[in-house]
Short mmCIF file of C-alpha atoms in Angstrom, two decimals:
data_model
loop_
_atom_site.label_atom_id
_atom_site.label_comp_id
_atom_site.label_asym_id
_atom_site.label_seq_id
_atom_site.Cartn_x
_atom_site.Cartn_y
_atom_site.Cartn_z
CA SER A 1 0.43 0.24 -0.11
CA GLN A 2 1.31 3.72 -0.69
CA GLN A 3 2.78 5.44 2.79
CA GLY A 4 1.74 9.02 1.61
CA GLU A 5 -1.34 9.89 0.31
CA GLU A 6 -1.93 13.69 -2.09
CA ASP A 7 -4.65 16.11 -1.64
CA PRO A 8 -6.73 16.33 -4.00
CA GLN A 9 -6.15 13.95 -6.17
CA ALA A 10 -6.73 16.38 -9.76
CA LEU A 11 -6.80 20.61 -9.16
CA SER A 12 -7.38 22.86 -12.32
CA ILE A 13 -7.54 26.20 -11.63
CA GLN A 14 -5.42 29.24 -13.84
CA GLU A 15 -2.52 30.58 -14.69
CA GLY A 16 -1.50 33.42 -12.08
CA GLU A 17 -3.13 31.43 -8.98
CA ASN A 18 -0.89 29.83 -6.42
CA ALA A 19 -1.99 25.85 -6.13
CA THR A 20 -1.88 24.37 -2.60
CA MET A 21 -1.20 19.93 -2.67
CA ASN A 22 -1.10 17.65 0.08
CA CYS A 23 0.04 15.10 1.09
CA SER A 24 -0.05 12.71 4.13
CA TYR A 25 1.57 9.94 5.59
CA LYS A 26 1.69 7.12 8.77
CA THR A 27 5.34 5.74 9.46
CA SER A 28 7.21 8.13 11.02
CA ILE A 29 9.92 8.57 8.39
CA ASN A 30 13.98 10.59 8.16
CA ASN A 31 12.58 12.94 4.71
CA LEU A 32 10.29 13.63 2.45
CA GLN A 33 10.90 14.46 -1.46
CA TRP A 34 8.53 15.88 -3.65
CA TYR A 35 8.77 14.47 -7.33
CA ARG A 36 7.10 15.89 -11.14
CA GLN A 37 5.99 13.94 -13.81
CA ASN A 38 5.33 14.99 -17.31
CA SER A 39 2.87 12.65 -18.58
CA GLY A 40 4.51 9.64 -20.18
CA ARG A 41 7.77 11.07 -18.69
CA GLY A 42 10.33 10.20 -16.15
CA LEU A 43 10.64 12.22 -12.86
CA VAL A 44 12.24 14.73 -12.00
CA HIS A 45 12.82 15.58 -8.10
CA LEU A 46 11.80 19.07 -6.66
CA ILE A 47 12.29 20.04 -3.37
CA LEU A 48 13.58 17.20 -0.17
CA ILE A 49 13.05 17.98 3.14
CA ARG A 50 14.56 16.69 6.56
CA SER A 51 12.25 15.69 9.27
CA ASN A 52 13.49 18.07 11.58
CA GLU A 53 13.61 20.67 9.31
CA ARG A 54 9.77 22.97 8.90
CA GLU A 55 10.45 24.54 5.53
CA LYS A 56 12.02 24.51 2.79
CA HIS A 57 11.59 27.50 -0.60
CA SER A 58 13.37 26.09 -4.25
CA GLY A 59 12.26 29.30 -6.38
CA ARG A 60 8.61 29.65 -6.55
CA LEU A 61 8.08 26.42 -4.14
CA ARG A 62 7.19 26.68 -0.59
CA VAL A 63 7.04 22.75 1.10
CA THR A 64 6.60 22.38 4.86
CA LEU A 65 6.58 19.53 7.01
CA ASP A 66 4.82 18.84 10.05
CA THR A 67 5.86 15.74 11.48
CA SER A 68 3.32 15.96 14.04
CA LYS A 69 0.34 15.89 12.37
CA LYS A 70 2.55 13.11 9.60
CA SER A 71 1.89 15.73 7.26
CA SER A 72 3.25 18.34 3.89
CA SER A 73 2.40 21.03 1.57
CA LEU A 74 3.44 21.86 -1.23
CA LEU A 75 2.59 25.03 -2.29
CA ILE A 76 3.55 26.29 -5.95
CA THR A 77 2.77 30.39 -6.54
CA ALA A 78 2.17 32.45 -9.31
CA SER A 79 1.15 28.94 -11.36
CA ARG A 80 2.39 28.66 -15.86
CA ALA A 81 1.26 26.47 -17.77
CA ALA A 82 4.69 24.14 -17.69
CA ASP A 83 3.66 23.72 -14.57
CA THR A 84 1.23 21.07 -15.44
CA ALA A 85 2.00 17.42 -14.11
CA SER A 86 1.21 15.39 -11.34
CA TYR A 87 2.73 15.73 -8.64
CA PHE A 88 3.89 12.65 -6.16
CA CYS A 89 5.06 12.87 -2.11
CA ALA A 90 7.45 10.52 -1.57
CA THR A 91 9.17 9.33 2.43
CA ALA A 92 11.87 7.50 3.20
CA GLU A 93 10.32 6.11 6.86
CA THR A 94 13.68 5.74 9.46
CA SER A 95 13.11 2.03 9.83
CA GLY A 96 13.23 1.20 6.28
CA SER A 97 15.29 1.82 3.37
CA ARG A 98 13.51 2.76 0.80
CA LEU A 99 11.25 5.95 -1.38
CA THR A 100 7.76 5.00 -1.07
CA PHE A 101 5.48 7.16 -3.24
CA GLY A 102 2.19 8.48 -2.22
CA GLU A 103 -0.21 8.42 -5.87
CA GLY A 104 -0.40 12.32 -6.62
CA THR A 105 -2.29 15.10 -7.96
CA GLN A 106 -2.41 16.04 -11.29
CA LEU A 107 -1.81 19.76 -11.49
CA THR A 108 -3.68 20.66 -14.58
CA VAL A 109 -2.57 25.61 -14.50
CA ASN A 110 -5.26 26.53 -17.30
CA PRO A 111 -3.91 30.00 -19.37
CA LYS B 1 27.30 15.90 -15.84
CA ALA B 2 24.96 13.03 -18.39
CA GLY B 3 21.70 12.00 -16.45
CA VAL B 4 19.92 8.64 -16.35
CA THR B 5 20.05 6.94 -19.37
CA GLN B 6 17.39 3.85 -19.95
CA THR B 7 17.52 1.30 -22.94
CA PRO B 8 15.50 1.50 -25.07
CA ARG B 9 12.35 3.03 -24.56
CA TYR B 10 9.95 1.77 -25.95
CA LEU B 11 9.50 -2.44 -25.92
CA ILE B 12 6.63 -4.27 -27.05
CA LYS B 13 6.64 -8.51 -26.27
CA THR B 14 3.87 -11.42 -26.05
CA ARG B 15 3.29 -13.46 -22.52
CA GLY B 16 6.14 -16.27 -21.91
CA GLN B 17 8.87 -13.88 -23.76
CA GLN B 18 10.94 -12.08 -21.26
CA VAL B 19 12.63 -8.76 -21.23
CA THR B 20 15.69 -6.88 -20.51
CA LEU B 21 15.94 -3.70 -19.07
CA SER B 22 19.14 -1.36 -19.03
CA CYS B 23 19.69 1.82 -16.91
CA SER B 24 23.13 3.73 -17.02
CA PRO B 25 22.63 5.90 -13.78
CA ILE B 26 24.52 9.12 -13.35
CA SER B 27 28.77 9.49 -12.27
CA GLY B 28 29.48 8.85 -9.35
CA HIS B 29 26.56 6.76 -8.52
CA ARG B 30 26.59 4.23 -7.14
CA SER B 31 22.66 3.36 -6.37
CA VAL B 32 20.10 2.25 -8.61
CA SER B 33 16.78 1.28 -8.39
CA TRP B 34 13.63 0.38 -10.35
CA TYR B 35 9.79 1.17 -9.94
CA GLN B 36 7.17 0.65 -11.98
CA GLN B 37 4.06 3.07 -12.55
CA THR B 38 1.32 1.34 -14.17
CA PRO B 39 -2.11 3.85 -13.33
CA GLY B 40 -4.35 0.99 -11.86
CA GLN B 41 -0.99 0.82 -8.41
CA GLY B 42 0.56 3.77 -9.32
CA LEU B 43 4.61 4.09 -8.62
CA GLN B 44 5.30 0.69 -6.63
CA PHE B 45 9.05 -0.01 -5.57
CA LEU B 46 11.19 -3.39 -7.60
CA PHE B 47 14.24 -2.94 -5.22
CA GLU B 48 17.72 -1.04 -5.13
CA TYR B 49 21.23 -1.87 -5.89
CA PHE B 50 24.03 -0.83 -4.39
CA SER B 51 27.84 -1.79 -4.94
CA GLU B 52 26.52 -4.54 -6.93
CA THR B 53 25.18 -5.95 -4.24
CA GLN B 54 21.14 -6.37 -3.15
CA ARG B 55 19.98 -4.49 -1.28
CA ASN B 56 16.42 -3.73 -1.01
CA LYS B 57 13.33 -5.05 -1.83
CA GLY B 58 9.61 -5.33 -3.02
CA ASN B 59 6.85 -6.97 -2.64
CA PHE B 60 6.87 -8.52 -6.41
CA PRO B 61 6.66 -12.27 -8.00
CA GLY B 62 10.44 -13.86 -8.52
CA ARG B 63 9.72 -13.59 -12.64
CA PHE B 64 11.13 -9.73 -11.66
CA SER B 65 15.12 -9.57 -11.12
CA GLY B 66 18.18 -7.18 -11.15
CA ARG B 67 21.85 -6.98 -11.63
CA GLN B 68 24.46 -4.20 -11.92
CA PHE B 69 27.53 -4.19 -13.08
CA SER B 70 31.24 -3.08 -11.67
CA ASN B 71 30.57 -0.17 -12.77
CA SER B 72 27.09 0.53 -11.66
CA ARG B 73 24.97 -0.13 -14.42
CA SER B 74 21.55 -1.70 -13.94
CA GLU B 75 19.44 -3.68 -15.33
CA MET B 76 16.69 -5.79 -14.91
CA ASN B 77 15.22 -8.92 -15.95
CA VAL B 78 11.58 -10.15 -16.37
CA SER B 79 10.55 -13.48 -17.21
CA THR B 80 7.47 -15.16 -18.69
CA LEU B 81 5.72 -12.24 -19.74
CA GLU B 82 2.30 -12.15 -18.42
CA LEU B 83 -0.35 -8.91 -19.82
CA GLY B 84 0.09 -7.19 -16.21
CA ASP B 85 3.16 -6.44 -16.99
CA SER B 86 2.73 -3.71 -18.96
CA ALA B 87 3.74 -0.24 -17.68
CA LEU B 88 6.40 2.19 -17.14
CA TYR B 89 9.44 0.93 -15.97
CA LEU B 90 11.98 3.69 -13.93
CA CYS B 91 15.04 3.88 -12.72
CA ALA B 92 16.92 5.99 -10.82
CA SER B 93 20.87 6.34 -8.96
CA SER B 94 21.68 8.33 -6.05
CA PHE B 95 24.81 8.69 -4.44
CA LEU B 96 23.61 7.85 -1.58
CA GLY B 97 20.55 5.51 -1.71
CA GLY B 98 18.50 3.90 0.47
CA GLY B 99 15.70 7.24 -0.20
CA GLN B 100 17.87 9.19 2.15
CA ASP B 101 19.19 11.87 -0.17
CA THR B 102 18.06 12.52 -3.79
CA GLN B 103 17.19 10.33 -6.80
CA TYR B 104 17.81 10.99 -10.13
CA PHE B 105 15.08 9.64 -12.66
CA GLY B 106 15.52 7.87 -16.14
CA PRO B 107 12.83 9.12 -18.91
CA GLY B 108 11.73 5.12 -18.10
CA THR B 109 11.28 2.20 -20.44
CA ARG B 110 7.04 2.21 -21.34
CA LEU B 111 7.01 -2.59 -21.87
CA THR B 112 3.46 -3.93 -23.88
CA VAL B 113 3.16 -6.89 -23.43
CA LEU B 114 0.12 -8.86 -25.62
#
């Protein structure tokens, strides 16, 4: 079963708006990572946030992590049509040795 | 620095056949992980190799196997193909492996089983 669960499953917004995606997980983690996938292609790494970090920024991306609630959010500000893609969170458990991916959020940014 | 490469990009096979997929990691990366992606099951972990040793394995039948060579290149083999094996197979490389650092993904191999 998937460790992470993304919410919402699909999101459609207009260019210039902000997009927020959420990820919940079940076990203790070492880190949480966000990836983007354009239709049928390989995944592109966006941000890695470690369990002792609460927030990270990268360009228009902002990721938060709340280990007490076992949840993370990815915020994309001032979205562009090129941001249209599937976004996945992936967790690395403290006891495991692999990344476990959620089911993803399909983001559509309309021009 | 060259990225992760996967060959072939597309493959069509028939049930019962076997297939070998190849992955060349980023130079200096010793960890290669393989994933299967399908619309129904999402991204599922197959196995990870680190310095020629399988370090972790997902919940897949023994028909799925892999290996890693001394130059860190990895191959994945699927024997006795079934229709349900149709999927996008992704490999990813990293320095530390085990999900402890960023994984860099290749473009994937799209396998269709007829």
